Tab-separated table of C-alpha atoms and ligand atoms in Angstrom:
chain	number	residue	atom	x	y	z
A	30	MET	CA	0.000	0.000	0.000
A	31	LYS	CA	1.563	3.265	-1.141
A	32	ASN	CA	-0.768	5.867	0.274
A	33	LYS	CA	-1.803	4.824	3.786
A	34	ASP	CA	-0.506	8.112	5.195
A	35	PHE	CA	-2.659	10.223	2.894
A	36	ILE	CA	-5.734	8.156	3.647
A	37	ASP	CA	-5.123	8.307	7.411
A	38	ARG	CA	-4.600	12.070	7.246
A	39	LEU	CA	-7.799	12.469	5.218
A	40	GLU	CA	-9.723	10.494	7.819
A	41	GLN	CA	-8.314	12.567	10.678
A	42	LYS	CA	-8.479	16.041	9.159
A	43	ALA	CA	-11.246	15.643	6.560
A	44	TYR	CA	-8.947	17.550	4.221
A	45	LEU	CA	-5.989	17.153	1.882
A	46	GLN	CA	-3.993	19.771	-0.036
A	47	LYS	CA	-4.358	19.839	-3.819
A	48	GLU	CA	-0.804	18.541	-4.263
A	49	GLU	CA	-1.614	15.627	-1.961
A	50	TRP	CA	-4.739	14.786	-3.940
A	51	ILE	CA	-2.716	14.847	-7.160
A	52	ALA	CA	-0.081	12.551	-5.653
A	53	LEU	CA	-2.775	10.178	-4.411
A	54	PHE	CA	-4.634	10.039	-7.744
A	55	SER	CA	-1.338	9.483	-9.564
A	56	SER	CA	-0.205	6.517	-7.507
A	57	TYR	CA	-3.020	4.641	-5.719
A	58	ASP	CA	-3.069	0.847	-5.822
A	59	GLY	CA	-5.546	-1.907	-4.973
A	60	GLU	CA	-4.512	-1.981	-1.328
A	61	ASP	CA	-5.083	1.760	-1.022
A	62	ARG	CA	-8.568	1.277	-2.423
A	63	ALA	CA	-9.363	-1.556	-0.033
A	64	TYR	CA	-8.042	0.407	2.940
A	65	ALA	CA	-9.942	3.576	1.987
A	66	ALA	CA	-13.140	1.529	1.566
A	67	GLU	CA	-12.718	-0.027	5.013
A	68	ARG	CA	-12.177	3.361	6.696
A	69	ALA	CA	-15.006	4.959	4.679
A	70	ARG	CA	-17.437	2.204	5.568
A	71	LYS	CA	-16.559	2.632	9.197
A	72	THR	CA	-17.231	6.356	8.915
A	73	ALA	CA	-20.581	5.795	7.191
A	74	ASP	CA	-21.579	3.200	9.786
A	75	ARG	CA	-20.942	5.776	12.517
A	76	TYR	CA	-23.624	8.095	11.089
A	77	PHE	CA	-26.006	5.726	9.319
A	78	GLY	CA	-25.327	2.264	10.745
A	79	LYS	CA	-26.466	-0.490	8.403
A	80	GLN	CA	-29.273	1.670	7.017
A	81	VAL	CA	-29.547	2.775	3.410
A	82	TYR	CA	-31.877	5.614	2.362
A	83	ILE	CA	-33.996	5.357	-0.773
A	84	ARG	CA	-34.981	8.151	-3.153
A	85	GLY	CA	-37.657	7.642	-5.806
A	86	LEU	CA	-36.363	9.037	-9.070
A	87	ILE	CA	-38.961	10.466	-11.453
A	88	GLU	CA	-37.449	11.341	-14.830
A	89	PHE	CA	-40.198	13.710	-15.869
A	90	THR	CA	-38.883	15.233	-19.097
A	91	SER	CA	-36.323	14.174	-21.677
A	92	PHE	CA	-36.407	17.525	-23.476
A	93	CYS	CA	-33.244	19.555	-22.927
A	94	ARG	CA	-32.099	22.911	-24.239
A	95	ASN	CA	-28.467	22.098	-23.431
A	96	ASP	CA	-25.963	20.366	-25.646
A	97	CYS	CA	-23.442	18.726	-23.279
A	98	TYR	CA	-21.154	16.530	-25.360
A	99	TYR	CA	-21.534	13.481	-23.096
A	100	CYS	CA	-25.293	13.360	-22.643
A	101	GLY	CA	-27.767	11.354	-24.727
A	102	LEU	CA	-30.485	13.938	-24.085
A	103	ARG	CA	-28.500	16.792	-25.659
A	104	ARG	CA	-30.581	18.965	-27.975
A	105	SER	CA	-28.532	18.042	-31.038
A	106	ASN	CA	-29.334	14.363	-30.642
A	107	GLU	CA	-32.119	14.019	-33.170
A	108	LYS	CA	-32.467	10.339	-32.385
A	109	ALA	CA	-33.360	10.976	-28.759
A	110	GLN	CA	-36.951	10.081	-27.966
A	111	ARG	CA	-38.519	13.051	-26.262
A	112	TYR	CA	-41.349	12.845	-23.746
A	113	ARG	CA	-42.665	14.771	-20.835
A	114	LEU	CA	-44.844	13.542	-18.002
A	115	LEU	CA	-47.864	15.674	-17.206
A	116	PRO	CA	-48.436	16.809	-13.631
A	117	GLU	CA	-51.084	14.093	-13.113
A	118	GLU	CA	-48.613	11.446	-14.268
A	119	ILE	CA	-45.913	12.753	-11.926
A	120	LEU	CA	-48.381	12.643	-9.058
A	121	SER	CA	-49.342	9.069	-9.811
A	122	CYS	CA	-45.635	8.103	-9.766
A	123	CYS	CA	-45.411	9.707	-6.317
A	124	LYS	CA	-48.513	7.855	-5.127
A	125	ALA	CA	-47.155	4.511	-6.309
A	126	GLY	CA	-43.811	5.348	-4.705
A	127	TYR	CA	-45.429	6.409	-1.441
A	128	GLU	CA	-47.209	3.070	-1.186
A	129	LEU	CA	-43.892	1.295	-1.720
A	130	GLY	CA	-42.370	3.199	1.208
A	131	PHE	CA	-40.608	6.104	-0.532
A	132	ARG	CA	-40.492	9.347	1.477
A	133	THR	CA	-38.247	11.283	-0.917
A	134	PHE	CA	-39.123	12.019	-4.525
A	135	VAL	CA	-36.527	13.325	-6.950
A	136	LEU	CA	-37.905	15.205	-9.952
A	137	GLN	CA	-35.177	15.059	-12.541
A	138	GLY	CA	-35.320	16.301	-16.087
A	139	GLY	CA	-33.541	18.062	-18.887
A	140	GLU	CA	-33.713	21.853	-19.023
A	141	ASP	CA	-37.182	21.928	-20.584
A	142	SER	CA	-38.830	25.303	-21.226
A	143	TYR	CA	-42.307	23.724	-21.121
A	144	TYR	CA	-41.772	23.419	-17.383
A	145	THR	CA	-41.931	27.123	-16.619
A	146	ASP	CA	-41.440	28.362	-13.067
A	147	GLU	CA	-45.198	28.615	-12.755
A	148	ARG	CA	-45.743	24.994	-13.809
A	149	MET	CA	-42.925	23.872	-11.520
A	150	GLU	CA	-44.404	25.795	-8.612
A	151	THR	CA	-47.805	24.197	-9.150
A	152	ILE	CA	-46.394	20.697	-9.240
A	153	ILE	CA	-44.153	21.285	-6.197
A	154	ARG	CA	-47.096	22.617	-4.162
A	155	GLU	CA	-49.308	19.742	-5.229
A	156	ILE	CA	-46.741	17.081	-4.283
A	157	LYS	CA	-46.056	18.713	-0.913
A	158	ALA	CA	-49.821	19.055	-0.218
A	159	ARG	CA	-50.560	15.434	-1.096
A	160	PHE	CA	-47.443	13.967	0.561
A	161	PRO	CA	-46.627	16.322	3.434
A	162	ASP	CA	-44.348	13.823	5.151
A	163	CYS	CA	-42.118	13.489	2.081
A	164	ALA	CA	-39.022	15.382	0.990
A	165	LEU	CA	-38.919	16.735	-2.549
A	166	THR	CA	-35.665	16.988	-4.466
A	167	LEU	CA	-35.360	18.891	-7.746
A	168	SER	CA	-32.777	18.268	-10.433
A	169	VAL	CA	-33.652	20.536	-13.319
A	170	GLY	CA	-30.421	22.348	-14.040
A	171	GLU	CA	-29.316	25.966	-14.084
A	172	LYS	CA	-32.003	28.569	-13.333
A	173	GLU	CA	-32.218	32.180	-12.220
A	174	GLU	CA	-31.800	32.706	-8.505
A	175	ALA	CA	-35.390	34.008	-8.364
A	176	SER	CA	-36.612	30.703	-9.794
A	177	TYR	CA	-34.667	28.713	-7.227
A	178	ARG	CA	-36.216	30.874	-4.502
A	179	ARG	CA	-39.668	30.337	-5.875
A	180	PHE	CA	-39.174	26.555	-5.884
A	181	TYR	CA	-37.873	26.657	-2.319
A	182	GLU	CA	-40.780	28.766	-1.123
A	183	ALA	CA	-43.182	26.367	-2.849
A	184	GLY	CA	-41.776	23.619	-0.642
A	185	ALA	CA	-38.911	21.907	-2.470
A	186	ASP	CA	-36.363	20.700	0.082
A	187	ARG	CA	-33.298	19.635	-1.875
A	188	TYR	CA	-31.595	20.355	-5.199
A	189	LEU	CA	-29.103	18.317	-7.197
A	190	LEU	CA	-26.846	20.062	-9.697
A	191	ARG	CA	-23.667	18.196	-10.525
A	192	HIS	CA	-20.789	20.538	-11.246
A	193	GLU	CA	-19.408	17.826	-13.646
A	194	THR	CA	-15.785	18.979	-13.203
A	195	ALA	CA	-14.268	21.796	-11.161
A	196	GLN	CA	-11.509	22.643	-13.621
A	197	GLU	CA	-12.418	25.241	-16.217
A	198	ALA	CA	-10.487	23.855	-19.206
A	199	HIS	CA	-11.955	20.418	-18.533
A	200	TYR	CA	-15.455	21.881	-18.140
A	201	ASN	CA	-15.075	23.530	-21.531
A	202	LEU	CA	-14.042	20.227	-23.084
A	203	LEU	CA	-17.284	18.615	-21.865
A	204	HIS	CA	-19.649	21.476	-22.669
A	205	PRO	CA	-20.394	23.843	-25.541
A	206	PRO	CA	-19.265	27.490	-25.239
A	207	GLU	CA	-22.630	28.790	-23.998
A	208	MET	CA	-22.126	26.904	-20.719
A	209	SER	CA	-19.594	27.952	-18.092
A	210	LEU	CA	-18.108	26.590	-14.889
A	211	PRO	CA	-18.289	29.914	-13.004
A	212	HIS	CA	-22.029	30.076	-13.682
A	213	ARG	CA	-22.520	26.487	-12.577
A	214	LYS	CA	-20.644	27.132	-9.340
A	215	GLU	CA	-22.628	30.317	-8.782
A	216	CYS	CA	-25.889	28.334	-9.097
A	217	LEU	CA	-24.640	25.870	-6.475
A	218	ARG	CA	-23.749	28.664	-4.070
A	219	GLN	CA	-27.162	30.276	-4.564
A	220	LEU	CA	-28.947	26.992	-3.941
A	221	LYS	CA	-27.076	26.455	-0.724
A	222	ARG	CA	-27.597	30.040	0.433
A	223	ILE	CA	-31.345	29.803	-0.226
A	224	GLY	CA	-31.497	26.845	2.135
A	225	PHE	CA	-31.764	23.815	-0.130
A	226	GLN	CA	-29.966	20.666	0.939
A	227	THR	CA	-27.689	20.903	-2.065
A	228	GLY	CA	-25.880	18.247	-4.067
A	229	CYS	CA	-22.973	18.636	-6.474
A	230	GLY	CA	-21.010	15.889	-8.203
A	231	PHE	CA	-19.251	14.701	-11.297
A	232	MET	CA	-18.695	11.840	-13.717
A	233	VAL	CA	-15.701	9.635	-13.043
A	234	GLY	CA	-13.457	9.075	-16.051
A	235	SER	CA	-15.064	11.642	-18.313
A	236	PRO	CA	-12.885	12.452	-21.347
A	237	GLY	CA	-10.017	14.719	-20.309
A	238	GLN	CA	-10.195	13.909	-16.591
A	239	THR	CA	-6.771	13.742	-14.901
A	240	PRO	CA	-5.359	13.557	-11.356
A	241	GLU	CA	-5.280	17.376	-11.503
A	242	THR	CA	-8.951	17.787	-12.441
A	243	LEU	CA	-9.927	15.262	-9.758
A	244	ALA	CA	-7.902	17.237	-7.220
A	245	GLU	CA	-9.941	20.313	-8.244
A	246	ASP	CA	-13.152	18.332	-7.753
A	247	MET	CA	-12.152	17.314	-4.231
A	248	ALA	CA	-11.076	20.875	-3.393
A	249	PHE	CA	-14.361	22.271	-4.721
A	250	ILE	CA	-16.442	19.758	-2.764
A	251	HIS	CA	-14.491	20.663	0.363
A	252	GLU	CA	-15.108	24.361	-0.238
A	253	LEU	CA	-18.822	24.060	-1.094
A	254	HIS	CA	-19.392	21.537	1.709
A	255	PRO	CA	-22.624	20.229	0.170
A	256	GLN	CA	-25.219	18.019	1.839
A	257	MET	CA	-25.162	15.517	-1.051
A	258	VAL	CA	-22.610	14.386	-3.628
A	259	GLY	CA	-23.541	12.368	-6.720
A	260	ILE	CA	-20.855	10.577	-8.691
A	261	GLY	CA	-20.911	7.769	-11.226
A	262	PRO	CA	-18.721	6.512	-14.032
A	263	PHE	CA	-18.870	8.238	-17.410
A	264	LEU	CA	-20.549	5.887	-19.877
A	265	PRO	CA	-20.565	6.718	-23.572
A	266	HIS	CA	-23.813	7.233	-25.463
A	267	LYS	CA	-23.777	6.152	-29.109
A	268	ASP	CA	-25.474	9.273	-30.486
A	269	THR	CA	-23.202	11.862	-28.871
A	270	PRO	CA	-19.812	13.347	-29.806
A	271	PHE	CA	-18.301	11.154	-27.065
A	272	ALA	CA	-19.646	7.913	-28.565
A	273	GLY	CA	-16.181	6.464	-29.112
A	274	LYS	CA	-14.678	7.533	-25.790
A	275	GLU	CA	-13.673	5.052	-23.167
A	276	LYS	CA	-15.938	4.537	-20.160
A	277	GLY	CA	-14.876	5.613	-16.699
A	278	GLY	CA	-13.169	3.263	-14.261
A	279	TYR	CA	-15.263	1.136	-11.941
A	280	GLU	CA	-12.586	0.801	-9.256
A	281	LEU	CA	-11.753	4.504	-9.424
A	282	THR	CA	-15.441	5.334	-8.878
A	283	LEU	CA	-15.516	3.163	-5.756
A	284	PHE	CA	-12.274	4.751	-4.530
A	285	LEU	CA	-13.723	8.235	-5.012
A	286	LEU	CA	-16.868	7.288	-3.086
A	287	SER	CA	-14.609	6.264	-0.188
A	288	LEU	CA	-12.543	9.452	-0.356
A	289	ILE	CA	-15.656	11.649	-0.485
A	290	ARG	CA	-17.043	9.804	2.541
A	291	LEU	CA	-13.794	10.376	4.462
A	292	MET	CA	-13.737	14.066	3.544
A	293	GLU	CA	-17.428	14.901	3.940
A	294	ARG	CA	-18.161	12.311	6.648
A	295	ASN	CA	-21.963	12.603	7.058
A	296	VAL	CA	-22.755	13.606	3.454
A	297	LEU	CA	-25.634	11.868	1.643
A	298	LEU	CA	-23.857	9.789	-0.985
A	299	PRO	CA	-25.696	7.614	-3.499
A	300	ALA	CA	-24.512	4.436	-5.176
A	301	THR	CA	-25.826	5.581	-8.545
A	302	THR	CA	-27.539	3.889	-11.474
A	303	ALA	CA	-24.417	4.475	-13.584
A	304	LEU	CA	-22.408	2.501	-11.015
A	305	GLY	CA	-24.981	-0.304	-11.237
A	306	THR	CA	-24.765	-0.154	-15.019
A	307	ILE	CA	-20.989	-0.499	-15.261
A	308	HIS	CA	-20.879	-3.507	-12.906
A	309	PRO	CA	-23.615	-5.986	-11.852
A	310	LYS	CA	-22.696	-5.545	-8.169
A	311	GLY	CA	-21.933	-1.830	-8.478
A	312	ARG	CA	-24.579	-0.546	-6.086
A	313	GLU	CA	-23.726	-3.130	-3.419
A	314	GLU	CA	-20.008	-2.423	-3.692
A	315	GLY	CA	-20.755	1.312	-3.703
A	316	ILE	CA	-22.468	0.948	-0.314
A	317	LEU	CA	-19.535	-1.124	0.964
A	318	ALA	CA	-17.166	1.622	-0.241
A	319	GLY	CA	-18.992	4.277	1.790
A	320	ALA	CA	-22.208	5.265	-0.022
A	321	ASN	CA	-25.481	5.366	1.954
A	322	VAL	CA	-28.242	6.124	-0.563
A	323	VAL	CA	-29.799	4.312	-3.522
A	324	MET	CA	-32.170	5.872	-6.033
A	325	PRO	CA	-34.577	3.372	-7.610
A	326	ASN	CA	-36.512	4.578	-10.624
A	327	LEU	CA	-40.201	5.481	-10.214
A	328	SER	CA	-40.762	6.660	-13.793
A	329	PRO	CA	-43.443	4.826	-15.778
A	330	VAL	CA	-41.903	1.847	-17.585
A	331	SER	CA	-43.277	3.234	-20.866
A	332	VAL	CA	-40.773	6.126	-20.772
A	333	ARG	CA	-37.804	4.482	-19.033
A	334	LYS	CA	-35.800	3.683	-22.155
A	335	LYS	CA	-36.330	7.190	-23.491
A	336	TYR	CA	-34.434	8.803	-20.616
A	337	SER	CA	-31.193	7.678	-22.138
A	338	LEU	CA	-28.247	9.610	-20.730
A	339	TYR	CA	-25.838	6.797	-21.681
A	340	ASP	CA	-26.021	3.366	-23.359
A	341	ASP	CA	-27.288	0.192	-21.658
A	342	LYS	CA	-28.808	1.868	-18.609
A	343	ILE	CA	-30.147	-0.716	-16.135
A	344	CYS	CA	-33.657	-1.071	-14.656
A	345	THR	CA	-35.388	0.260	-17.773
A	346	GLY	CA	-37.800	-2.693	-18.002
A	347	ASP	CA	-38.794	-3.103	-14.374
A	348	GLU	CA	-41.824	-1.737	-12.568
A	349	ALA	CA	-41.020	0.326	-9.465
A	350	ALA	CA	-42.411	-2.466	-7.286
A	351	GLU	CA	-39.963	-4.965	-8.780
A	352	CYS	CA	-37.082	-2.511	-8.471
A	353	ILE	CA	-37.658	-2.002	-4.784
A	354	VAL	CA	-37.876	-5.741	-4.087
A	355	CYS	CA	-34.667	-6.229	-6.051
A	356	MET	CA	-32.948	-3.397	-4.203
A	357	LYS	CA	-34.041	-4.676	-0.772
A	358	ARG	CA	-32.634	-8.080	-1.619
A	359	ARG	CA	-29.379	-6.566	-2.874
A	360	MET	CA	-28.876	-4.552	0.300
A	361	GLN	CA	-29.742	-7.533	2.513
A	362	SER	CA	-27.156	-9.623	0.676
A	363	ILE	CA	-24.431	-7.322	2.059
A	364	GLY	CA	-25.930	-6.929	5.531
A	365	TYR	CA	-27.654	-3.582	4.940
A	366	GLU	CA	-31.294	-2.595	5.169
A	367	ILE	CA	-33.369	-0.118	3.182
A	368	VAL	CA	-35.249	2.321	5.401
A	369	SER	CA	-38.307	4.412	4.644
A	370	SER	CA	-37.422	7.655	6.422
A	371	ARG	CA	-36.915	10.965	4.551
A	372	GLY	CA	-33.215	10.673	5.269
A	373	ASP	CA	-32.462	14.373	5.695
A	374	TYR	CA	-28.953	15.703	6.126
A	375	VAL	CA	-28.026	16.085	9.796
A	376	SER	CA	-25.460	18.788	10.521
A	377	ILE	CA	-22.392	17.841	12.557
A	378	GLU	CA	-20.745	21.287	12.584
A	379	LYS	CA	-20.002	20.868	16.304
A	380	GLU	CA	-18.034	17.707	15.650
A	381	ARG	CA	-16.081	19.457	12.879
A	382	GLU	CA	-14.773	22.207	15.146
B	29	5AD	N1	-22.387	8.968	-18.530
B	29	5AD	C1	-22.533	9.072	-17.181
B	29	5AD	N2	-23.241	10.033	-16.586
B	29	5AD	C2	-23.865	10.927	-17.375
B	29	5AD	N3	-24.617	11.990	-17.075
B	29	5AD	C3	-25.009	12.582	-18.220
B	29	5AD	N4	-24.513	11.911	-19.272
B	29	5AD	C4	-23.782	10.877	-18.775
B	29	5AD	C5	-22.998	9.852	-19.352
B	29	5AD	N5	-22.871	9.752	-20.672
B	29	5AD	C6	-24.839	12.440	-15.708
B	29	5AD	C7	-24.378	13.879	-15.553
B	29	5AD	C8	-25.651	14.600	-15.185
B	29	5AD	C9	-26.509	13.505	-14.611
B	29	5AD	C10	-27.973	13.757	-14.664
B	29	5AD	O1	-26.194	12.373	-15.385
B	29	5AD	O2	-23.417	13.975	-14.499
B	29	5AD	O3	-25.458	15.619	-14.240
B	30	FES	FE1	-29.173	18.190	-20.853
B	30	FES	FE2	-26.749	17.124	-20.741
B	30	FES	S1	-27.812	17.877	-22.499
B	30	FES	S2	-28.037	17.651	-19.108
């Protein structure tokens, strides 16, 4: 094991210098990964025990005005099948999810101008009125600060906006010129300031990623100190400019989950669908590496395949009820248990001092 000292220091101080991150990402081996996973799991067990939170993902629109080079839903992809769920359909997904024990709903979609602030406000209010004991997470991209405020005042609790990479040159390699890293970061700061439990995150192994860009990601996460972090391997989509690029590393994704757990200790950290797609035991191993959340899909099966961010996405043929049974079994197989609570972020600022 080459990097035990770095990993021990990270566990003790919840921080590493950029140069240390670069050294670690340039030289880690299998023993480092195993050791980091063991320490990370111990850390997660301290806050969450053997419990895993569930979030019901509702992919409510596949229309997107953006043109990110990696994403199958990019506006230039003429082969993408576009759909949007109507408010009634979203509500029936929530109802089905509620009966299955979900107490968090995640509304995720492309940046779709049909869903104006007014329509979003109506749907947020309706969900919170019908399911007052549930948390509502939004993941609908970059908006004006006034829109974020309006969503928060309507009752949305959490917001996911992955930063994708914290290094500007790398960001510009993944996105067309009309998008910018400073604006993305500004959105994240606004969301946090407004009071959302806020999530950032990135793809592991996206084209152009290096030990240096990963060091920037870790430094940015440390600085933002978000309540949630979403990461998963980059997976190519056949109808995008990145079709021929190599997929991200499975082991590196697990390692990063462990490092994020050691740095952000009590953060809400999902073992994502992309991790389950790249490896049949990805979500289980993600939990064992330090994750504590899984996000089964609640979208109607009729639209599942159309929400195609990357090729070969899993769970596109299964009803929500089957997914949850499958997920419960998977978690039990590693000694963990899915729980029905909202699973809010609990601050530990005192402990950090
Ligand atoms: N591979 C992996 N993840 C992807 N995402 C988008 N496209 C891909 C891809 N090809 C992720 C992005 C985005 C989230 C919704 O899905 O990080 O923020
Ligand atoms: Fe919409 Fe990538 S094109 S998020």
